Each structure stands twice: as structure tokens, then as C-alpha cells.
Short mmCIF file of C-alpha atoms in Angstrom, two decimals:
data_model
loop_
_atom_site.label_atom_id
_atom_site.label_comp_id
_atom_site.label_asym_id
_atom_site.label_seq_id
_atom_site.Cartn_x
_atom_site.Cartn_y
_atom_site.Cartn_z
CA MET A 1 79.57 99.28 -31.56
CA SER A 2 81.12 97.91 -34.76
CA ALA A 3 82.46 101.35 -35.75
CA LEU A 4 83.99 101.81 -32.32
CA SER A 5 85.47 98.33 -32.31
CA SER A 6 87.10 98.92 -35.68
CA THR A 7 89.01 101.98 -34.50
CA ILE A 8 90.43 100.69 -31.22
CA THR A 9 92.40 97.61 -30.29
CA TRP A 10 93.40 95.78 -27.12
CA ASP A 11 96.98 96.97 -27.55
CA THR A 12 95.91 100.61 -27.62
CA GLU A 13 93.28 100.35 -24.89
CA ARG A 14 94.72 98.06 -22.22
CA ARG A 15 96.13 99.52 -19.05
CA THR A 16 98.71 98.03 -16.76
CA LEU A 17 99.37 98.47 -13.09
CA PRO A 18 101.59 101.58 -12.93
CA SER A 19 105.04 100.87 -11.56
CA ARG A 20 104.61 103.66 -9.00
CA HIS A 21 101.96 101.54 -7.28
CA VAL A 22 104.36 98.68 -6.63
CA ASN A 23 106.64 98.68 -3.57
CA THR A 24 106.07 102.35 -2.79
CA SER A 25 104.98 104.07 0.37
CA THR A 26 101.29 104.04 -0.57
CA PRO A 27 99.04 101.01 -1.29
CA ILE A 28 96.56 100.91 -4.13
CA LEU A 29 92.87 101.04 -3.24
CA ILE A 30 90.53 98.52 -4.87
CA GLY A 31 86.74 98.60 -4.63
CA TYR A 32 84.07 96.26 -5.98
CA ALA A 33 81.06 97.86 -7.67
CA HIS A 34 77.99 96.90 -9.68
CA ASN A 35 75.75 99.87 -10.44
CA VAL A 36 77.73 102.42 -12.42
CA GLN A 37 74.65 104.61 -12.78
CA SER A 38 74.50 105.32 -9.03
CA GLY A 39 77.60 107.51 -9.30
CA LYS A 40 79.19 105.78 -6.31
CA ALA A 41 82.00 104.26 -8.36
CA GLU A 42 82.90 107.68 -9.72
CA GLN A 43 82.81 109.12 -6.21
CA ALA A 44 85.09 106.31 -5.04
CA ILE A 45 87.54 107.24 -7.79
CA ARG A 46 87.46 110.86 -6.65
CA ASP A 47 88.02 109.65 -3.11
CA GLY A 48 91.17 107.79 -4.15
CA ALA A 49 90.27 104.38 -5.61
CA ASN A 50 92.81 103.19 -8.18
CA VAL A 51 91.00 100.01 -9.26
CA ILE A 52 87.29 99.28 -9.76
CA ILE A 53 86.27 95.62 -10.04
CA TRP A 54 82.85 95.17 -11.59
CA SER A 55 80.74 92.33 -10.25
CA PHE A 56 79.67 90.02 -11.65
CA LEU A 57 80.01 88.40 -15.05
CA HIS A 58 79.40 84.71 -15.65
CA PHE A 59 80.50 81.97 -18.00
CA GLN A 60 76.97 80.67 -17.83
CA SER A 61 76.40 78.29 -20.66
CA SER A 62 77.54 77.74 -24.20
CA GLU A 63 75.55 78.08 -27.33
CA THR A 64 75.43 75.05 -29.60
CA GLU A 65 76.35 75.65 -33.19
CA HIS A 66 76.87 73.08 -35.89
CA ALA A 67 79.91 72.59 -38.02
CA PRO A 68 80.41 70.15 -40.90
CA GLU A 69 81.96 66.85 -39.92
CA GLU A 70 84.42 65.46 -42.46
CA ASP A 71 84.88 61.81 -43.30
CA ASP A 72 88.24 60.12 -43.80
CA GLU A 73 88.52 61.61 -47.30
CA GLY A 74 87.84 65.11 -46.06
CA THR A 75 84.27 65.22 -47.34
CA SER A 76 81.63 66.98 -45.30
CA SER A 77 79.04 64.35 -44.55
CA SER A 78 77.12 65.37 -41.45
CA GLN A 79 76.77 67.92 -38.73
CA ARG A 80 78.41 67.74 -35.32
CA PRO A 81 77.78 70.00 -32.31
CA GLN A 82 80.33 72.72 -31.64
CA ARG A 83 80.51 74.76 -28.45
CA LYS A 84 80.83 78.53 -28.33
CA GLY A 85 81.37 80.36 -25.05
CA VAL A 86 78.73 82.83 -23.86
CA ILE A 87 79.33 85.50 -21.22
CA LYS A 88 76.40 86.90 -19.27
CA SER A 89 76.26 90.22 -17.45
CA ASP A 90 73.70 92.83 -16.45
CA LEU A 91 76.34 95.51 -16.02
CA ASP A 92 75.94 98.76 -17.95
CA LEU A 93 79.01 98.27 -20.09
CA ASN A 94 78.58 101.49 -22.06
CA LYS A 95 78.59 103.58 -18.89
CA ILE A 96 81.54 101.62 -17.50
CA ARG A 97 83.48 102.35 -20.68
CA THR A 98 82.55 106.03 -20.41
CA LEU A 99 83.77 106.12 -16.82
CA ARG A 100 86.97 104.32 -17.81
CA ASN A 101 87.65 106.79 -20.61
CA LYS A 102 87.12 109.72 -18.26
CA TYR A 103 89.62 108.67 -15.58
CA LYS A 104 92.68 107.44 -17.43
CA HIS A 105 94.59 106.50 -14.26
CA VAL A 106 92.02 103.95 -13.06
CA ILE A 107 92.01 100.23 -13.85
CA HIS A 108 88.75 98.34 -14.38
CA LEU A 109 88.45 94.57 -14.04
CA ALA A 110 85.63 92.12 -14.73
CA ALA A 111 84.85 89.91 -11.72
CA PHE A 112 83.65 86.38 -12.36
CA GLY A 113 81.89 84.26 -9.75
CA GLY A 114 80.49 85.61 -6.52
CA TRP A 115 78.56 83.94 -3.72
CA ASN A 116 75.77 81.78 -5.19
CA GLY A 117 77.20 82.49 -8.63
CA PRO A 118 77.57 79.74 -11.24
CA HIS A 119 80.94 78.10 -11.73
CA PRO A 120 82.31 77.99 -15.29
CA PRO A 121 80.85 75.12 -17.32
CA THR A 122 83.39 72.41 -18.04
CA SER A 123 82.20 72.04 -21.63
CA LEU A 124 84.96 74.47 -22.60
CA THR A 125 88.56 74.79 -21.46
CA GLY A 126 89.99 77.70 -19.54
CA ARG A 127 91.73 78.85 -22.69
CA GLU A 128 88.44 78.81 -24.60
CA TRP A 129 86.64 80.74 -21.86
CA CYS A 130 89.46 83.28 -21.90
CA ASP A 131 89.13 83.70 -25.66
CA ALA A 132 85.37 84.14 -25.22
CA PHE A 133 85.98 86.96 -22.72
CA VAL A 134 88.51 88.62 -25.02
CA GLU A 135 85.92 88.66 -27.81
CA PHE A 136 83.22 89.91 -25.41
CA ASN A 137 85.52 92.71 -24.23
CA ARG A 138 86.36 93.66 -27.82
CA LEU A 139 82.72 93.78 -28.91
CA HIS A 140 81.93 96.16 -26.06
CA GLY A 141 84.80 98.56 -26.70
CA TYR A 142 87.26 97.20 -24.11
CA PRO A 143 85.66 98.36 -20.84
CA PHE A 144 87.89 95.98 -18.87
CA ASP A 145 91.64 95.74 -18.38
CA GLY A 146 91.51 92.18 -17.11
CA ILE A 147 89.73 89.64 -14.95
CA ASP A 148 89.23 88.88 -11.28
CA LEU A 149 88.45 85.36 -10.04
CA ASP A 150 85.97 85.40 -7.17
CA TYR A 151 84.41 81.94 -7.31
CA GLU A 152 82.77 80.82 -4.09
CA GLY A 153 80.14 78.50 -2.64
CA HIS A 154 76.36 78.51 -2.36
CA ASP A 155 73.71 79.01 0.30
CA ASP A 156 72.10 75.74 -0.79
CA LEU A 157 74.41 72.98 0.39
CA ASN A 158 72.82 70.65 -2.16
CA SER A 159 73.81 72.94 -5.02
CA PRO A 160 76.53 71.66 -7.36
CA THR A 161 78.48 74.84 -6.55
CA ALA A 162 78.62 74.03 -2.83
CA ALA A 163 81.89 72.35 -3.80
CA PHE A 164 84.59 72.83 -6.37
CA THR A 165 85.66 70.15 -8.81
CA LEU A 166 89.18 69.68 -10.10
CA ASP A 167 87.84 70.41 -13.57
CA THR A 168 86.60 73.79 -12.35
CA LEU A 169 89.89 74.65 -10.64
CA ASN A 170 91.80 73.59 -13.76
CA ILE A 171 89.64 75.96 -15.81
CA LEU A 172 90.43 78.82 -13.41
CA ALA A 173 94.16 78.11 -13.57
CA ASP A 174 94.23 77.75 -17.36
CA LEU A 175 92.00 80.80 -17.87
CA SER A 176 94.34 82.89 -15.74
CA THR A 177 97.49 81.62 -17.42
CA HIS A 178 96.12 82.22 -20.91
CA ALA A 179 94.86 85.70 -20.00
CA LYS A 180 98.27 86.72 -18.69
CA ARG A 181 100.63 85.03 -21.15
CA ASN A 182 98.69 85.43 -24.37
CA TYR A 183 96.87 88.73 -23.83
CA GLY A 184 98.83 90.53 -21.13
CA MET A 185 95.71 91.11 -19.05
CA ILE A 186 95.69 92.14 -15.44
CA VAL A 187 94.69 88.99 -13.56
CA SER A 188 93.69 88.82 -9.90
CA MET A 189 92.06 86.38 -7.52
CA ALA A 190 89.98 87.04 -4.40
CA PRO A 191 89.81 83.90 -2.27
CA ALA A 192 87.78 83.90 0.93
CA GLU A 193 90.13 83.61 3.90
CA SER A 194 89.31 79.94 4.45
CA TYR A 195 90.11 79.25 0.78
CA LEU A 196 93.71 80.39 1.34
CA ASP A 197 94.08 80.23 5.10
CA ALA A 198 97.57 81.30 6.14
CA THR A 199 96.91 81.20 9.89
CA ALA A 200 95.79 77.57 10.06
CA SER A 201 97.88 75.37 12.35
CA GLU A 202 100.87 74.02 10.46
CA ASP A 203 100.47 70.48 11.78
CA GLY A 204 96.67 70.32 11.78
CA PRO A 205 94.02 69.23 9.30
CA ASP A 206 93.24 72.79 8.22
CA VAL A 207 96.28 73.04 5.97
CA ALA A 208 95.02 70.07 3.94
CA PHE A 209 93.45 70.91 0.57
CA SER A 210 89.75 70.24 0.09
CA LEU A 211 87.26 70.76 -2.72
CA ARG A 212 84.42 71.18 -0.24
CA LEU A 213 82.80 74.56 0.35
CA ASP A 214 80.37 73.35 3.00
CA LEU A 215 82.67 73.07 6.00
CA ALA A 216 82.24 74.52 9.46
CA PRO A 217 84.43 77.60 10.06
CA ARG A 218 87.50 76.13 11.73
CA ALA A 219 88.40 79.08 14.00
CA TRP A 220 84.93 78.98 15.56
CA THR A 221 84.49 75.21 15.85
CA SER A 222 87.64 73.09 15.72
CA SER A 223 90.63 75.27 16.56
CA ILE A 224 92.24 75.17 20.00
CA HIS A 225 90.83 78.64 20.61
CA ALA A 226 87.21 77.73 19.82
CA SER A 227 84.98 77.84 22.88
CA GLU A 228 81.74 76.02 23.58
CA GLU A 229 80.02 79.37 23.16
CA ASP A 230 81.60 79.75 19.72
CA ARG A 231 80.48 76.30 18.65
CA ALA A 232 76.97 76.94 19.94
CA LEU A 233 76.80 80.20 17.99
CA ILE A 234 77.77 78.49 14.73
CA GLU A 235 75.36 75.63 15.35
CA ALA A 236 72.51 78.05 16.08
CA ALA A 237 73.33 79.99 12.92
CA GLY A 238 73.36 76.75 10.92
CA PHE A 239 76.50 78.01 9.21
CA SER A 240 78.56 75.55 7.20
CA HIS A 241 79.96 77.44 4.24
CA ALA A 242 83.73 77.57 4.71
CA GLY A 243 86.31 76.05 2.41
CA ARG A 244 89.82 74.76 3.05
CA GLN A 245 92.84 75.86 1.03
CA CYS A 246 91.08 75.28 -2.31
CA TYR A 247 92.66 78.26 -4.07
CA ALA A 248 96.11 76.85 -3.31
CA TYR A 249 95.53 74.45 -6.21
CA VAL A 250 94.96 77.35 -8.63
CA LEU A 251 98.10 79.10 -7.43
CA ALA A 252 100.09 75.88 -7.66
CA LYS A 253 98.99 75.14 -11.20
CA ALA A 254 99.01 78.65 -12.65
CA GLY A 255 101.96 79.98 -10.62
CA VAL A 256 101.80 83.04 -8.40
CA GLU A 257 103.58 84.98 -11.17
CA THR A 258 100.39 84.73 -13.26
CA PHE A 259 98.50 86.98 -10.84
CA ASP A 260 99.00 90.70 -10.46
CA TRP A 261 97.55 90.44 -6.98
CA VAL A 262 95.88 88.08 -4.54
CA SER A 263 93.14 89.71 -2.43
CA ILE A 264 92.36 87.78 0.74
CA GLN A 265 88.70 88.21 1.70
CA LEU A 266 89.15 88.75 5.42
CA TYR A 267 85.44 89.67 5.57
CA GLU A 268 84.35 86.11 4.80
CA ALA A 269 81.48 85.10 7.09
CA TYR A 270 82.86 83.75 10.38
CA SER A 271 86.39 84.06 9.07
CA PRO A 272 89.44 83.30 11.21
CA LEU A 273 90.08 87.05 11.47
CA ALA A 274 86.49 87.66 12.60
CA HIS A 275 87.04 85.18 15.44
CA GLU A 276 90.33 86.76 16.48
CA LEU A 277 88.87 90.26 16.59
CA ALA A 278 85.39 89.59 17.96
CA ARG A 279 85.96 86.65 20.31
CA ARG A 280 89.63 86.51 21.26
CA LYS A 281 90.09 90.30 21.24
CA ILE A 282 93.46 90.05 19.52
CA ASP A 283 95.10 93.37 18.72
CA PRO A 284 93.86 94.07 15.18
CA VAL A 285 97.18 95.27 13.80
CA HIS A 286 98.90 92.20 15.23
CA ALA A 287 96.25 89.99 13.60
CA LEU A 288 96.69 91.69 10.22
CA MET A 289 100.47 91.43 10.46
CA GLU A 290 100.27 87.73 11.26
CA ARG A 291 98.56 87.24 7.90
CA VAL A 292 101.05 89.43 6.08
CA ASN A 293 103.96 87.54 7.63
CA ARG A 294 102.56 84.06 7.01
CA LEU A 295 101.55 84.75 3.43
CA THR A 296 104.86 86.35 2.48
CA SER A 297 107.11 83.89 4.31
CA GLY A 298 105.05 80.96 3.03
CA TYR A 299 103.03 78.09 4.45
CA VAL A 300 102.61 74.55 3.15
CA VAL A 301 99.30 73.12 1.95
CA ARG A 302 99.07 69.32 1.96
CA ASP A 303 97.10 66.71 0.04
CA ILE A 304 96.86 68.61 -3.23
CA PRO A 305 95.77 66.14 -5.93
CA ALA A 306 96.77 65.76 -9.57
CA LEU A 307 99.99 67.76 -9.34
CA ALA A 308 103.62 66.67 -9.39
CA SER A 309 103.79 67.09 -5.62
CA SER A 310 101.00 66.70 -3.08
CA GLU A 311 102.42 69.65 -1.15
CA TYR A 312 102.62 73.25 -2.24
CA GLU A 313 104.09 76.24 -0.47
CA VAL A 314 101.73 79.18 -0.72
CA LYS A 315 103.96 82.22 -0.87
CA VAL A 316 102.56 85.58 -1.97
CA PRO A 317 105.15 88.37 -2.31
CA LEU A 318 104.30 91.75 -0.83
CA SER A 319 104.19 93.18 -4.36
CA LYS A 320 101.14 90.96 -5.01
CA LEU A 321 99.44 90.91 -1.61
CA VAL A 322 96.15 92.74 -1.06
CA LEU A 323 94.13 92.72 2.17
CA GLY A 324 90.38 92.56 1.58
CA VAL A 325 88.01 94.12 4.11
CA ALA A 326 84.38 95.24 4.41
CA ASN A 327 83.04 98.76 4.65
CA LYS A 328 80.11 99.89 6.78
CA TRP A 329 77.84 96.86 6.20
CA ALA A 330 79.96 94.55 8.41
CA ASP A 331 78.42 93.75 11.80
CA GLY A 332 81.66 93.10 13.66
CA LEU A 333 80.77 89.51 14.56
CA LYS A 334 79.81 87.37 11.58
CA PHE A 335 81.64 89.78 9.32
CA CYS A 336 84.69 91.45 10.82
CA LYS A 337 85.08 95.21 10.89
CA VAL A 338 88.52 96.57 10.08
CA ASP A 339 89.26 100.23 10.68
CA ALA A 340 91.21 102.29 8.16
CA ILE A 341 93.64 103.30 10.90
CA TRP A 342 94.45 99.63 11.61
CA LEU A 343 95.24 99.11 7.94
CA ARG A 344 97.51 102.16 7.93
CA SER A 345 99.35 100.83 10.98
CA ALA A 346 99.70 97.39 9.38
CA TYR A 347 101.06 98.98 6.22
CA GLN A 348 103.55 101.07 8.19
CA SER A 349 104.61 97.99 10.18
CA THR A 350 105.13 96.10 6.92
CA MET A 351 107.25 98.95 5.56
CA ALA A 352 109.33 99.01 8.74
CA GLU A 353 109.87 95.25 8.78
CA TYR A 354 110.38 94.53 5.08
CA GLY A 355 111.38 97.85 3.55
CA GLU A 356 108.26 97.77 1.36
CA GLY A 357 104.52 97.63 1.87
CA PHE A 358 101.93 95.14 0.70
CA LEU A 359 100.46 96.06 -2.66
CA GLY A 360 97.02 97.25 -1.65
CA ILE A 361 93.73 97.27 0.20
CA MET A 362 90.50 95.95 -1.31
CA PHE A 363 87.00 96.44 0.04
CA TRP A 364 83.51 95.14 -0.60
CA THR A 365 81.52 97.05 -1.63
CA ILE A 366 81.24 100.49 -3.24
CA GLU A 367 77.45 99.98 -3.31
CA GLU A 368 77.44 100.47 0.48
CA GLU A 369 79.28 103.80 0.37
CA GLY A 370 77.32 106.75 1.74
CA SER A 371 76.99 110.30 0.50
CA ASP A 372 78.68 112.13 3.38
CA PRO A 373 82.45 111.94 4.00
CA ASP A 374 82.14 109.96 7.22
CA SER A 375 80.25 107.15 5.47
CA ARG A 376 82.65 106.76 2.54
CA PHE A 377 85.22 104.10 3.32
CA THR A 378 87.30 104.95 0.26
CA LEU A 379 87.76 108.45 1.59
CA GLN A 380 88.58 107.14 5.07
CA LEU A 381 91.26 104.91 3.57
CA SER A 382 92.63 107.74 1.46
CA ARG A 383 92.89 110.02 4.46
CA ALA A 384 94.50 107.30 6.53
CA ILE A 385 97.11 106.27 3.96
CA ASP A 386 97.36 109.45 1.84
CA THR A 387 96.47 108.50 -1.71
CA GLU A 388 96.16 112.13 -2.80
CA ASN A 389 99.02 111.72 -5.26
CA TYR A 390 97.07 109.05 -7.17
CA ARG A 391 93.99 111.12 -7.92
CA SER A 392 93.53 112.84 -11.24
CA GLU A 393 93.99 116.59 -10.89
CA ASP A 394 90.69 117.58 -12.48
CA SER A 395 88.47 114.72 -11.28
CA SER A 396 86.61 116.68 -8.60
CA SER A 397 84.88 118.95 -11.08
CA GLN A 398 83.75 116.37 -13.64
CA GLU A 399 80.48 114.54 -14.00
CA LEU A 400 79.81 111.23 -15.71
#
């Protein structure tokens, strides 16, 4: 790898979001993947995916080295511990780099976090963790064009990661800012819907910031539309894993301009959208448009600590807004199902209302894609929204 690393640089290898993908008549398609060897990520690219986000990498722990400690006269007299960031991943980085080199039009990001995943240790700053990733990316031949923040909670409500801390959120904000300003990386975030909940009542408690990730899902338990049957379902499921506006802090501190896109995980377990579609039988395009309208026009989150103002208006421009959905694994109740045709209609409605569309559509996960056309969600999306013009001309005949 040293020979490879000596002949390429970040400036020559990094890719940016092509301008043709922004504010045009076609959204970008983003898929999460893990196993590059399965060939499903390559098939998704052939089917029209523009961005592959590889899950997951972790800032797990830091190695302890020792550096000389100088006395007042500058003499080295003892040893003091020094922290060095370590990044862990079981991804096949060589194969990812090969895939990246083969399809020059596709962007590849490294996703950090995930459900049950560790949060970044606070022994290093966000800037230091960013520098550690830059070095990791360099040593492996630059397989990634940037980072995606996907930090979430934990099944075990006694786990330290069943809540955020302000230190953790500060790391995420500083990591993102440093990655964008100092390295020009593509930076994205993927909050669960409850973590950036645009449809919460404006005068209710659900627009108040919280660090907790062990809350009952508000649409199913405490909203004016929650029924006794809904509450009984959640109680029987023993589900208490929602958050409340926690990613608003990261946006407030880093600035929305730091992020190339914000993907809202509408497929969060027992999400507000899942309740609207499965229980209230709201028209799906209307439900999607309500989120587009609220996120782009802005909504105010209250009780944000440690900032100049305790209130922050979450406002995501269409050029940065991505709707995140599930493919065939979703059951339609706990995890909402969203049809490709609904997304096309929502995109067309957005174009008609605003003169531009939202940036893209994200889905979890490429690992669940099938082999036949009817079981490949990427292809269904491509057919629905016509991403033919974004595919490489010779991709159908190549093998990884």
C-alpha cells in the first residue's frame, strides 16, 4: 500500500457531488452497503445508484503512546501518555477501492455509527478524529470521498450509548466542520426521524431537545393521534428507543452549510411516518410532502443547551434534503414501506411547488436487494424517476 499511497493524493482522488445532481429534474440515489464481495453494490450502481455509503466504521478506542515530557527548561525528564486515534472496520477496503476506480461517476462515503454501534470516545476532539480518518483513508488508497454520521442508540437501555452526551455531539459537529473546511470532504448526516422530527407539534414537548435515546415513540404514544391500541402495541413490544431532536444540536453548532446532505431516516422503528401510513392511513405523498415542506420552511427546536441561543430553527434547503426509506425488508408497521412511485410523485410535487426537487433518495440497505429486477429497489427507483442519464455507458458489461 505504501507504493500506491506515494503516487496518489487526496487532491487527485477526491470526488465532489456533480453540479448536475443539484436542483435538477432527477434526484440522486444513495444506498448503504457492507459486503462489497456480494456484488450487490456493483449491481446497485448499474441500476442507477450515484452514492454508496459503506457501513460501518468506528472510532473505537485510542492507542496509548508515550512522548517525552519537558520540564520548565525544556529538558525531557519523563514520559507522559499521548492519545492516537484508531479507526476500526471489517470492510474490504481493497475491493471498495477497486469498485470506486471502476465507476468514476459514483461517490463512496464511510459511515460511522449505526444502531448498537459505539459512539466516538471523548478522549480525542472531533478535529483529531477527523485527522485520524484522513490518515486512515490515505493509508488505504483513498477508498472514501467523505464521511456519513449515523450515530444512534442501543438495544440495551443500560448501555452508555442509549443516550448522547454533549461531548459526543460536540465531537460530531467539530468532526464535520473540520472535514468540510480543512479537507473539502463530502459530509452527510443520517438522523432517525425522531432525532430531527419536523412534524412534531410546534407548541408541544416534542420540539424540545433531548440527549435521551430511550424515549417512547411520540406518534404512537403521546401525540393527539395516538390511540389506546397504538399505546398497547408499543407497550407489548417493549419499545422505548426514540430520540427527540438531538441532531438539531449538531446542525446548530456545525451549520447546515457544513453538510452536503441530510438524510432523514423515515424507516426508523415506529417512526412518525410509520404511524401516519400504517395507522392513520394518511395519503403517502401528502405525508412525504409535509416533511419536505416543514424541513425546508423551517421549524424551531427549543431547550438546546450550551449554545448562544436555546432555540434553533432547523431549516434544510432542498439542495441538501434527502428522504431515507427502506427496501423490501420493511414490514409496513414497525418499519414503514414507501413505494418508489410515491417518491416520484413527491419529487414531482416538490418541483411543481418550489421549481426544484429535493436532492435525493436514500435507502437501507443494498444487502437486502434481490437478484431479479422486481426485487431490486434501486432499479425500481431508477425506473420511477429516470436516472438513466447518470449511469456510466459501459457499466452493464463490466465485472468487478
